C-alpha cells in the first residue's frame, strides 16, 4: 500500500513514514518532511532578532553570573569520555566498518560529535554516500543520524527516498546495539534497485555468450575473484537450488544454499555462478563452496573452496563424505558483523551445511540404520 505525503506530494511505501504519521494516513507526512520541519524549528532566530537580544552597552555593568556553561563541543567530548562502554562500542564498530567497506569508508572530522564518517554506496564516491553522525551516547543511548548525499546517481526525490530508507532501517535496529552496517546495507540495496539493475542489464544479457568473473565485495578478508567459463551461463546445465535458514551469532549471519541433480562440473559451475550472482551473496564476506557428484563415466568428483575462511571448504567437503551426499553442490555465505567468532564460525558453517543436506534427503548414515 502506498501513501501520499501531504507536504511534498511524494507517493511512498509505509516504511517512509513514522508510526505516528501512519495513524492518520490522510494527513501523513513522510520522515523527510518531518525531519525538515524539525530542523527549521531548531534553527537560530534571524539576524534582526539576534541584534535585539544583545546585552546592553559596556557602560552598564552586566549582571553577575556563575561560570558560563561549556560550549556544545566541549559538552559532547566530556560525555564521550564519561561513557567508556559507548566509546569502546563505537571504536569497535568503526574498525569493523573499515574492514568491511575498505576504501569506501572514510572517517570525517568529528565537529563536536563523538564520531563522524562517510560510506560510499556507489562506484563513484561523489555519486551516492551515507554521512553518519554518532552522538556521545551511541550505541548505549541514542542512535546515529544519517544523511544521504546523492549527486550524480539520482535526483532529489530519490535522495529523499533513500534518506527514508536509512531512517526506517535505523528505527528497526535493536536498542542499545550498533546499527550502521545494517543501515548502510539497506541503503545500498535501495541504490542498487534505483540504478544498478538497469545498468547491468546489457551485461546480464550478454553473459550466456561468454564467461563471467565474480568480483568479491570483501577482498580484504581473503576473498578472490571467481572466473566462470561460458558453459556456466548455459541454461542447459541448470539445476534446482534451495535456500537454507539463516543463522545469526554476534551480528554475523550464515546461510547455506544447496544445488541438487549435479552430475557434471558444468552443472556445479552453473549452480555456483547462479548463487554468487545474487545481490546478497555478492555482498557476503565469504562464500565457501564444495561439491560432490558421480559423473557419466562413474567417476567420483569432489572439490571445495574456502574463499578466505581458511579450512571451511575442507570441513564442508568432509560433511559431504560423511553424509555420502552425491550429486550436490553447497555454498555457505557469511556476512561478517564486526565481532570475531573464533572457532564458533566453523561450527556454524558445518551446522548450516548439515541442516540443508539433511533437509533434502542426505541424513547421516548412522540415522539411516
mmCIF file of C-alpha atoms in Angstrom:
data_model
loop_
_atom_site.group_PDB
_atom_site.id
_atom_site.type_symbol
_atom_site.label_atom_id
_atom_site.label_comp_id
_atom_site.label_asym_id
_atom_site.label_seq_id
_atom_site.Cartn_x
_atom_site.Cartn_y
_atom_site.Cartn_z
ATOM 1 C CA UNK A 1 0.000 0.000 0.000
ATOM 2 C CA UNK A 2 1.446 3.402 -0.997
ATOM 3 C CA UNK A 3 0.771 6.624 0.932
ATOM 4 C CA UNK A 4 0.990 10.189 -0.350
ATOM 5 C CA UNK A 5 2.899 12.712 1.772
ATOM 6 C CA UNK A 6 0.693 15.763 2.352
ATOM 7 C CA UNK A 7 3.725 18.090 2.466
ATOM 8 C CA UNK A 8 5.843 17.128 -0.561
ATOM 9 C CA UNK A 9 3.324 15.077 -2.542
ATOM 10 C CA UNK A 10 5.610 12.048 -2.915
ATOM 11 C CA UNK A 11 3.978 8.621 -3.010
ATOM 12 C CA UNK A 12 5.991 6.313 -0.750
ATOM 13 C CA UNK A 13 5.791 2.900 0.912
ATOM 14 C CA UNK A 14 4.700 2.796 4.614
ATOM 15 C CA UNK A 15 8.387 2.433 5.645
ATOM 16 C CA UNK A 16 8.844 6.080 4.619
ATOM 17 C CA UNK A 17 6.519 7.236 7.406
ATOM 18 C CA UNK A 18 6.794 7.061 11.181
ATOM 19 C CA UNK A 19 4.280 5.045 13.220
ATOM 20 C CA UNK A 20 2.652 8.249 14.499
ATOM 21 C CA UNK A 21 2.121 9.545 10.973
ATOM 22 C CA UNK A 22 0.672 6.206 9.790
ATOM 23 C CA UNK A 23 -2.132 6.541 12.339
ATOM 24 C CA UNK A 24 -3.643 9.339 10.191
ATOM 25 C CA UNK A 25 -2.709 8.423 6.606
ATOM 26 C CA UNK A 26 -4.843 11.198 5.106
ATOM 27 C CA UNK A 27 -2.653 13.859 6.771
ATOM 28 C CA UNK A 28 0.593 11.857 6.983
ATOM 29 C CA UNK A 29 3.941 13.499 6.318
ATOM 30 C CA UNK A 30 6.972 11.425 5.280
ATOM 31 C CA UNK A 31 10.027 11.088 7.526
ATOM 32 C CA UNK A 32 11.985 13.538 5.361
ATOM 33 C CA UNK A 33 9.380 16.304 5.649
ATOM 34 C CA UNK A 34 9.058 15.763 9.402
ATOM 35 C CA UNK A 35 12.848 15.970 9.733
ATOM 36 C CA UNK A 36 12.982 19.196 7.685
ATOM 37 C CA UNK A 37 10.256 20.782 9.827
ATOM 38 C CA UNK A 38 12.109 19.750 12.981
ATOM 39 C CA UNK A 39 15.347 21.315 11.702
ATOM 40 C CA UNK A 40 13.563 24.566 10.905
ATOM 41 C CA UNK A 41 12.149 24.691 14.437
ATOM 42 C CA UNK A 42 15.654 24.214 15.834
ATOM 43 C CA UNK A 43 17.202 26.853 13.535
ATOM 44 C CA UNK A 44 18.639 30.037 15.186
ATOM 45 C CA UNK A 45 16.498 33.229 15.096
ATOM 46 C CA UNK A 46 17.023 35.733 12.256
ATOM 47 C CA UNK A 47 19.846 38.234 12.492
ATOM 48 C CA UNK A 48 17.472 41.064 13.387
ATOM 49 C CA UNK A 49 16.228 39.159 16.420
ATOM 50 C CA UNK A 50 19.772 38.322 17.424
ATOM 51 C CA UNK A 51 20.679 42.022 17.391
ATOM 52 C CA UNK A 52 17.787 42.856 19.712
ATOM 53 C CA UNK A 53 18.915 40.100 22.087
ATOM 54 C CA UNK A 54 22.439 41.529 22.523
ATOM 55 C CA UNK A 55 23.473 42.636 26.039
ATOM 56 C CA UNK A 56 23.383 46.339 26.976
ATOM 57 C CA UNK A 57 26.412 48.583 26.220
ATOM 58 C CA UNK A 58 29.600 48.212 28.201
ATOM 59 C CA UNK A 59 28.762 51.336 30.251
ATOM 60 C CA UNK A 60 26.071 49.317 32.018
ATOM 61 C CA UNK A 61 27.664 46.708 34.279
ATOM 62 C CA UNK A 62 26.468 43.237 33.292
ATOM 63 C CA UNK A 63 24.715 41.160 35.934
ATOM 64 C CA UNK A 64 26.907 38.815 37.873
ATOM 65 C CA UNK A 65 26.630 35.164 36.869
ATOM 66 C CA UNK A 66 28.194 31.844 37.604
ATOM 67 C CA UNK A 67 30.858 30.272 35.411
ATOM 68 C CA UNK A 68 29.445 30.129 31.864
ATOM 69 C CA UNK A 69 28.466 26.669 30.641
ATOM 70 C CA UNK A 70 30.929 24.903 28.358
ATOM 71 C CA UNK A 71 30.352 25.135 24.600
ATOM 72 C CA UNK A 72 28.419 22.303 22.960
ATOM 73 C CA UNK A 73 31.550 20.711 21.529
ATOM 74 C CA UNK A 74 33.165 20.509 24.953
ATOM 75 C CA UNK A 75 29.981 19.004 26.417
ATOM 76 C CA UNK A 76 29.901 16.308 23.748
ATOM 77 C CA UNK A 77 33.568 15.489 24.276
ATOM 78 C CA UNK A 78 33.023 15.229 28.028
ATOM 79 C CA UNK A 79 30.075 12.891 27.550
ATOM 80 C CA UNK A 80 32.102 10.716 25.166
ATOM 81 C CA UNK A 81 34.795 10.277 27.811
ATOM 82 C CA UNK A 82 32.210 9.754 30.556
ATOM 83 C CA UNK A 83 30.752 6.620 28.915
ATOM 84 C CA UNK A 84 33.667 4.286 28.153
ATOM 85 C CA UNK A 85 31.324 1.425 27.158
ATOM 86 C CA UNK A 86 29.725 3.503 24.404
ATOM 87 C CA UNK A 87 33.120 4.795 23.257
ATOM 88 C CA UNK A 88 34.519 1.242 23.075
ATOM 89 C CA UNK A 89 31.490 0.028 21.083
ATOM 90 C CA UNK A 90 31.846 2.927 18.625
ATOM 91 C CA UNK A 91 35.533 2.241 18.158
ATOM 92 C CA UNK A 92 34.899 -1.466 17.572
ATOM 93 C CA UNK A 93 32.139 -0.687 15.071
ATOM 94 C CA UNK A 94 34.349 1.790 13.198
ATOM 95 C CA UNK A 95 37.100 -0.846 12.896
ATOM 96 C CA UNK A 96 34.599 -3.376 11.566
ATOM 97 C CA UNK A 97 33.173 -0.881 9.053
ATOM 98 C CA UNK A 98 36.672 -0.008 7.849
ATOM 99 C CA UNK A 99 37.420 -3.722 7.382
ATOM 100 C CA UNK A 100 34.131 -4.421 5.573
ATOM 101 C CA UNK A 101 33.927 -1.367 3.312
ATOM 102 C CA UNK A 102 37.649 -0.733 2.792
ATOM 103 C CA UNK A 103 38.275 2.450 0.801
ATOM 104 C CA UNK A 104 34.534 3.149 0.730
ATOM 105 C CA UNK A 105 34.720 4.002 4.458
ATOM 106 C CA UNK A 106 36.234 7.373 5.414
ATOM 107 C CA UNK A 107 36.343 8.988 8.890
ATOM 108 C CA UNK A 108 35.476 12.694 8.993
ATOM 109 C CA UNK A 109 36.417 15.423 11.489
ATOM 110 C CA UNK A 110 34.082 14.922 14.477
ATOM 111 C CA UNK A 111 32.993 18.567 14.594
ATOM 112 C CA UNK A 112 31.665 18.246 18.142
ATOM 113 C CA UNK A 113 30.131 14.807 17.703
ATOM 114 C CA UNK A 114 31.575 11.629 19.168
ATOM 115 C CA UNK A 115 32.278 10.229 15.673
ATOM 116 C CA UNK A 116 31.508 11.108 12.063
ATOM 117 C CA UNK A 117 32.250 9.197 8.887
ATOM 118 C CA UNK A 118 31.181 8.674 5.313
ATOM 119 C CA UNK A 119 30.395 5.416 3.498
ATOM 120 C CA UNK A 120 30.361 5.471 -0.295
ATOM 121 C CA UNK A 121 27.479 3.426 -1.695
ATOM 122 C CA UNK A 122 28.314 3.603 -5.398
ATOM 123 C CA UNK A 123 31.415 3.161 -7.540
ATOM 124 C CA UNK A 124 31.783 6.937 -7.715
ATOM 125 C CA UNK A 125 32.162 8.288 -4.165
ATOM 126 C CA UNK A 126 30.629 11.592 -5.275
ATOM 127 C CA UNK A 127 27.532 9.839 -6.629
ATOM 128 C CA UNK A 128 25.897 8.372 -3.506
ATOM 129 C CA UNK A 129 27.321 8.425 0.010
ATOM 130 C CA UNK A 130 25.921 7.926 3.502
ATOM 131 C CA UNK A 131 27.008 10.501 6.079
ATOM 132 C CA UNK A 132 26.884 9.161 9.649
ATOM 133 C CA UNK A 133 26.998 11.267 12.839
ATOM 134 C CA UNK A 134 27.261 9.387 16.137
ATOM 135 C CA UNK A 135 26.334 11.085 19.387
ATOM 136 C CA UNK A 136 28.334 10.586 22.576
ATOM 137 C CA UNK A 137 25.816 8.114 23.993
ATOM 138 C CA UNK A 138 25.583 5.869 20.912
ATOM 139 C CA UNK A 139 25.037 2.922 20.905
ATOM 140 C CA UNK A 140 24.176 2.646 24.612
ATOM 141 C CA UNK A 141 21.832 5.630 24.495
ATOM 142 C CA UNK A 142 20.512 7.025 21.226
ATOM 143 C CA UNK A 143 21.040 6.259 17.549
ATOM 144 C CA UNK A 144 23.201 7.965 14.915
ATOM 145 C CA UNK A 145 21.788 10.441 12.427
ATOM 146 C CA UNK A 146 22.060 9.522 8.756
ATOM 147 C CA UNK A 147 22.068 11.736 5.687
ATOM 148 C CA UNK A 148 22.251 10.528 2.095
ATOM 149 C CA UNK A 149 24.317 12.611 -0.283
ATOM 150 C CA UNK A 150 23.332 11.911 -3.900
ATOM 151 C CA UNK A 151 24.842 13.996 -6.683
ATOM 152 C CA UNK A 152 25.096 12.122 -9.959
ATOM 153 C CA UNK A 153 23.263 8.854 -9.336
ATOM 154 C CA UNK A 154 19.763 10.102 -8.604
ATOM 155 C CA UNK A 155 17.599 13.186 -8.301
ATOM 156 C CA UNK A 156 16.350 14.947 -5.178
ATOM 157 C CA UNK A 157 13.235 12.801 -4.947
ATOM 158 C CA UNK A 158 15.333 9.626 -4.988
ATOM 159 C CA UNK A 159 17.726 11.084 -2.403
ATOM 160 C CA UNK A 160 14.828 11.756 -0.066
ATOM 161 C CA UNK A 161 13.531 8.226 -0.608
ATOM 162 C CA UNK A 162 16.978 6.857 0.304
ATOM 163 C CA UNK A 163 17.006 9.024 3.428
ATOM 164 C CA UNK A 164 13.657 7.500 4.409
ATOM 165 C CA UNK A 165 15.121 4.019 3.873
ATOM 166 C CA UNK A 166 18.025 4.899 6.198
ATOM 167 C CA UNK A 167 15.648 6.254 8.853
ATOM 168 C CA UNK A 168 13.447 3.147 8.672
ATOM 169 C CA UNK A 169 16.442 0.799 8.944
ATOM 170 C CA UNK A 170 17.785 2.730 11.951
ATOM 171 C CA UNK A 171 14.378 2.630 13.655
ATOM 172 C CA UNK A 172 14.198 -1.148 13.144
ATOM 173 C CA UNK A 173 17.606 -1.767 14.767
ATOM 174 C CA UNK A 174 17.610 -3.205 18.319
ATOM 175 C CA UNK A 175 18.047 -0.557 21.009
ATOM 176 C CA UNK A 176 21.494 -0.396 22.561
ATOM 177 C CA UNK A 177 23.280 -2.106 19.637
ATOM 178 C CA UNK A 178 25.376 -0.725 16.802
ATOM 179 C CA UNK A 179 23.408 -0.381 13.576
ATOM 180 C CA UNK A 180 25.459 1.497 10.961
ATOM 181 C CA UNK A 181 26.254 -1.604 8.895
ATOM 182 C CA UNK A 182 22.567 -2.610 8.692
ATOM 183 C CA UNK A 183 21.553 0.912 7.651
ATOM 184 C CA UNK A 184 24.318 1.140 5.038
ATOM 185 C CA UNK A 185 23.344 -2.264 3.626
ATOM 186 C CA UNK A 186 19.676 -1.234 3.389
ATOM 187 C CA UNK A 187 20.518 2.000 1.592
ATOM 188 C CA UNK A 188 22.920 0.208 -0.758
ATOM 189 C CA UNK A 189 20.148 -2.259 -1.658
ATOM 190 C CA UNK A 190 17.893 0.680 -2.455
ATOM 191 C CA UNK A 191 20.656 2.302 -4.555
ATOM 192 C CA UNK A 192 21.034 -0.959 -6.480
ATOM 193 C CA UNK A 193 17.300 -1.038 -7.103
ATOM 194 C CA UNK A 194 17.298 2.559 -8.336
ATOM 195 C CA UNK A 195 20.191 2.447 -10.736
ATOM 196 C CA UNK A 196 22.387 -0.621 -10.793
ATOM 197 C CA UNK A 197 19.902 -3.134 -12.195
ATOM 198 C CA UNK A 198 19.143 -1.234 -15.431
ATOM 199 C CA UNK A 199 22.843 -0.525 -15.967
ATOM 200 C CA UNK A 200 23.749 -4.174 -15.512
ATOM 201 C CA UNK A 201 21.021 -5.497 -17.835
ATOM 202 C CA UNK A 202 23.098 -5.439 -21.060
ATOM 203 C CA UNK A 203 25.939 -7.337 -19.351
ATOM 204 C CA UNK A 204 23.491 -9.910 -17.980
ATOM 205 C CA UNK A 205 22.024 -10.449 -21.433
ATOM 206 C CA UNK A 206 25.482 -10.982 -22.901
ATOM 207 C CA UNK A 207 26.663 -13.330 -20.119
ATOM 208 C CA UNK A 208 25.479 -16.637 -21.666
ATOM 209 C CA UNK A 209 27.578 -15.949 -24.748
ATOM 210 C CA UNK A 210 30.793 -15.712 -22.726
ATOM 211 C CA UNK A 211 32.422 -16.135 -19.349
ATOM 212 C CA UNK A 212 31.862 -14.134 -16.206
ATOM 213 C CA UNK A 213 34.093 -13.075 -13.332
ATOM 214 C CA UNK A 214 32.707 -12.700 -9.833
ATOM 215 C CA UNK A 215 34.400 -9.731 -8.155
ATOM 216 C CA UNK A 216 34.314 -10.176 -4.355
ATOM 217 C CA UNK A 217 32.918 -7.489 -2.090
ATOM 218 C CA UNK A 218 35.497 -8.063 0.685
ATOM 219 C CA UNK A 219 38.927 -8.896 -0.805
ATOM 220 C CA UNK A 220 40.492 -7.608 2.431
ATOM 221 C CA UNK A 221 39.172 -10.787 4.093
ATOM 222 C CA UNK A 222 40.892 -13.104 1.638
ATOM 223 C CA UNK A 223 38.179 -13.377 -0.990
ATOM 224 C CA UNK A 224 39.443 -13.865 -4.536
ATOM 225 C CA UNK A 225 37.744 -13.293 -7.911
ATOM 226 C CA UNK A 226 35.990 -16.391 -9.292
ATOM 227 C CA UNK A 227 36.154 -16.893 -13.059
ATOM 228 C CA UNK A 228 33.416 -18.858 -14.811
ATOM 229 C CA UNK A 229 33.556 -20.117 -18.388
ATOM 230 C CA UNK A 230 30.813 -19.787 -20.995
ATOM 231 C CA UNK A 231 29.270 -23.177 -20.119
ATOM 232 C CA UNK A 232 28.438 -21.939 -16.609
ATOM 233 C CA UNK A 233 25.965 -19.485 -18.137
ATOM 234 C CA UNK A 234 24.251 -22.044 -20.375
ATOM 235 C CA UNK A 235 20.793 -22.910 -19.010
ATOM 236 C CA UNK A 236 21.200 -26.397 -20.469
ATOM 237 C CA UNK A 237 23.223 -27.061 -17.285
ATOM 238 C CA UNK A 238 20.615 -25.568 -14.922
ATOM 239 C CA UNK A 239 19.895 -27.393 -11.661
ATOM 240 C CA UNK A 240 17.477 -26.768 -8.785
ATOM 241 C CA UNK A 241 18.743 -24.598 -5.923
ATOM 242 C CA UNK A 242 17.362 -24.494 -2.359
ATOM 243 C CA UNK A 243 17.962 -21.843 0.331
ATOM 244 C CA UNK A 244 18.693 -22.829 3.928
ATOM 245 C CA UNK A 245 17.623 -20.999 7.074
ATOM 246 C CA UNK A 246 19.969 -18.145 8.136
ATOM 247 C CA UNK A 247 21.843 -18.487 11.432
ATOM 248 C CA UNK A 248 22.968 -15.323 13.268
ATOM 249 C CA UNK A 249 25.553 -15.146 16.045
ATOM 250 C CA UNK A 250 27.004 -11.882 17.388
ATOM 251 C CA UNK A 251 25.899 -9.974 14.309
ATOM 252 C CA UNK A 252 27.463 -12.433 11.844
ATOM 253 C CA UNK A 253 24.973 -14.279 9.630
ATOM 254 C CA UNK A 254 25.491 -17.643 7.925
ATOM 255 C CA UNK A 255 23.244 -19.160 5.242
ATOM 256 C CA UNK A 256 23.594 -22.307 3.130
ATOM 257 C CA UNK A 257 22.466 -22.869 -0.464
ATOM 258 C CA UNK A 258 22.131 -26.345 -1.985
ATOM 259 C CA UNK A 259 22.063 -27.393 -5.656
ATOM 260 C CA UNK A 260 20.790 -30.914 -6.391
ATOM 261 C CA UNK A 261 20.931 -33.030 -9.531
ATOM 262 C CA UNK A 262 24.592 -32.155 -10.144
ATOM 263 C CA UNK A 263 26.287 -34.804 -12.301
ATOM 264 C CA UNK A 264 28.923 -32.761 -14.134
ATOM 265 C CA UNK A 265 31.370 -29.954 -13.461
ATOM 266 C CA UNK A 266 29.393 -27.704 -15.822
ATOM 267 C CA UNK A 267 26.297 -28.127 -13.628
ATOM 268 C CA UNK A 268 28.284 -27.442 -10.451
ATOM 269 C CA UNK A 269 29.706 -24.277 -12.003
ATOM 270 C CA UNK A 270 26.247 -23.218 -13.209
ATOM 271 C CA UNK A 271 24.971 -23.550 -9.628
ATOM 272 C CA UNK A 272 27.892 -21.621 -8.102
ATOM 273 C CA UNK A 273 27.521 -18.852 -10.679
ATOM 274 C CA UNK A 274 23.771 -18.571 -10.103
ATOM 275 C CA UNK A 275 24.246 -18.307 -6.339
ATOM 276 C CA UNK A 276 27.115 -15.787 -6.461
ATOM 277 C CA UNK A 277 25.137 -13.641 -8.917
ATOM 278 C CA UNK A 278 22.555 -12.947 -6.210
ATOM 279 C CA UNK A 279 22.909 -9.466 -4.734
ATOM 280 C CA UNK A 280 23.085 -10.603 -1.115
ATOM 281 C CA UNK A 281 25.694 -13.293 -1.847
ATOM 282 C CA UNK A 282 27.690 -10.769 -3.836
ATOM 283 C CA UNK A 283 27.997 -8.690 -0.658
ATOM 284 C CA UNK A 284 28.960 -11.618 1.584
ATOM 285 C CA UNK A 285 32.317 -11.598 3.363
ATOM 286 C CA UNK A 286 32.907 -15.245 2.399
ATOM 287 C CA UNK A 287 31.201 -17.700 0.023
ATOM 288 C CA UNK A 288 32.564 -21.147 0.938
ATOM 289 C CA UNK A 289 31.860 -23.837 -1.682
ATOM 290 C CA UNK A 290 32.005 -27.631 -2.027
ATOM 291 C CA UNK A 291 30.618 -30.181 -4.461
ATOM 292 C CA UNK A 292 30.471 -33.973 -4.732
ATOM 293 C CA UNK A 293 28.999 -35.997 -7.607
ATOM 294 C CA UNK A 294 29.499 -39.064 -9.783
ATOM 295 C CA UNK A 295 29.976 -38.253 -13.477
ATOM 296 C CA UNK A 296 28.682 -40.136 -16.516
ATOM 297 C CA UNK A 297 31.775 -42.390 -16.506
ATOM 298 C CA UNK A 298 31.084 -43.459 -12.917
ATOM 299 C CA UNK A 299 33.999 -41.441 -11.510
ATOM 300 C CA UNK A 300 33.509 -39.641 -8.184
ATOM 301 C CA UNK A 301 34.305 -35.919 -8.464
ATOM 302 C CA UNK A 302 34.725 -33.595 -5.457
ATOM 303 C CA UNK A 303 36.356 -30.260 -4.689
ATOM 304 C CA UNK A 304 35.996 -27.283 -2.354
ATOM 305 C CA UNK A 305 36.997 -23.631 -1.878
ATOM 306 C CA UNK A 306 37.225 -21.807 1.484
ATOM 307 C CA UNK A 307 37.022 -18.289 -0.072
ATOM 308 C CA UNK A 308 39.318 -16.758 2.530
ATOM 309 C CA UNK A 309 37.800 -18.578 5.544
ATOM 310 C CA UNK A 310 40.730 -20.971 5.874
ATOM 311 C CA UNK A 311 39.678 -24.560 6.430
ATOM 312 C CA UNK A 312 35.943 -24.024 5.932
ATOM 313 C CA UNK A 313 35.828 -25.638 2.493
ATOM 314 C CA UNK A 314 37.567 -28.783 3.773
ATOM 315 C CA UNK A 315 35.052 -29.099 6.630
ATOM 316 C CA UNK A 316 32.162 -28.813 4.182
ATOM 317 C CA UNK A 317 33.750 -31.463 1.924
ATOM 318 C CA UNK A 318 34.220 -33.758 4.930
ATOM 319 C CA UNK A 319 30.498 -33.465 5.734
ATOM 320 C CA UNK A 320 29.585 -34.367 2.157
ATOM 321 C CA UNK A 321 31.683 -37.522 2.552
ATOM 322 C CA UNK A 322 30.255 -38.404 5.973
ATOM 323 C CA UNK A 323 26.687 -37.994 4.705
ATOM 324 C CA UNK A 324 27.571 -39.798 1.468
ATOM 325 C CA UNK A 325 25.915 -36.918 -0.384
ATOM 326 C CA UNK A 326 26.071 -37.398 -4.149
ATOM 327 C CA UNK A 327 25.031 -35.037 -6.938
ATOM 328 C CA UNK A 328 25.168 -31.901 -4.773
ATOM 329 C CA UNK A 329 26.898 -28.530 -4.688
ATOM 330 C CA UNK A 330 26.779 -26.428 -1.491
ATOM 331 C CA UNK A 331 27.566 -22.777 -0.798
ATOM 332 C CA UNK A 332 27.669 -21.302 2.701
ATOM 333 C CA UNK A 333 27.739 -17.491 2.732
ATOM 334 C CA UNK A 334 28.854 -15.477 5.726
ATOM 335 C CA UNK A 335 28.180 -11.794 6.343
ATOM 336 C CA UNK A 336 30.664 -10.581 8.963
ATOM 337 C CA UNK A 337 29.090 -8.368 11.613
ATOM 338 C CA UNK A 338 32.204 -6.882 13.189
ATOM 339 C CA UNK A 339 32.676 -9.343 16.091
ATOM 340 C CA UNK A 340 35.249 -12.131 15.788
ATOM 341 C CA UNK A 341 33.660 -15.539 16.449
ATOM 342 C CA UNK A 342 36.815 -17.658 16.639
ATOM 343 C CA UNK A 343 36.240 -21.416 16.220
ATOM 344 C CA UNK A 344 32.466 -20.901 16.540
ATOM 345 C CA UNK A 345 32.354 -19.785 12.908
ATOM 346 C CA UNK A 346 33.318 -23.280 11.743
ATOM 347 C CA UNK A 347 30.594 -24.776 13.929
ATOM 348 C CA UNK A 348 28.015 -22.536 12.223
ATOM 349 C CA UNK A 349 29.345 -23.355 8.735
ATOM 350 C CA UNK A 350 29.147 -27.100 9.452
ATOM 351 C CA UNK A 351 25.707 -26.738 11.030
ATOM 352 C CA UNK A 352 24.281 -24.857 8.014
ATOM 353 C CA UNK A 353 25.796 -27.408 5.608
ATOM 354 C CA UNK A 354 24.469 -30.399 7.534
ATOM 355 C CA UNK A 355 20.976 -28.976 8.038
ATOM 356 C CA UNK A 356 20.349 -28.168 4.390
ATOM 357 C CA UNK A 357 21.699 -31.565 3.284
ATOM 358 C CA UNK A 358 19.532 -33.416 5.807
ATOM 359 C CA UNK A 359 16.509 -31.346 4.812
ATOM 360 C CA UNK A 360 16.836 -32.696 1.263
ATOM 361 C CA UNK A 361 17.370 -36.373 1.965
ATOM 362 C CA UNK A 362 21.034 -36.642 2.885
ATOM 363 C CA UNK A 363 20.858 -37.814 6.514
ATOM 364 C CA UNK A 364 23.759 -39.321 8.404
ATOM 365 C CA UNK A 365 24.353 -42.983 7.725
ATOM 366 C CA UNK A 366 24.052 -43.684 11.476
ATOM 367 C CA UNK A 367 20.493 -42.359 11.414
ATOM 368 C CA UNK A 368 19.588 -44.419 8.369
ATOM 369 C CA UNK A 369 20.327 -47.750 10.091
#
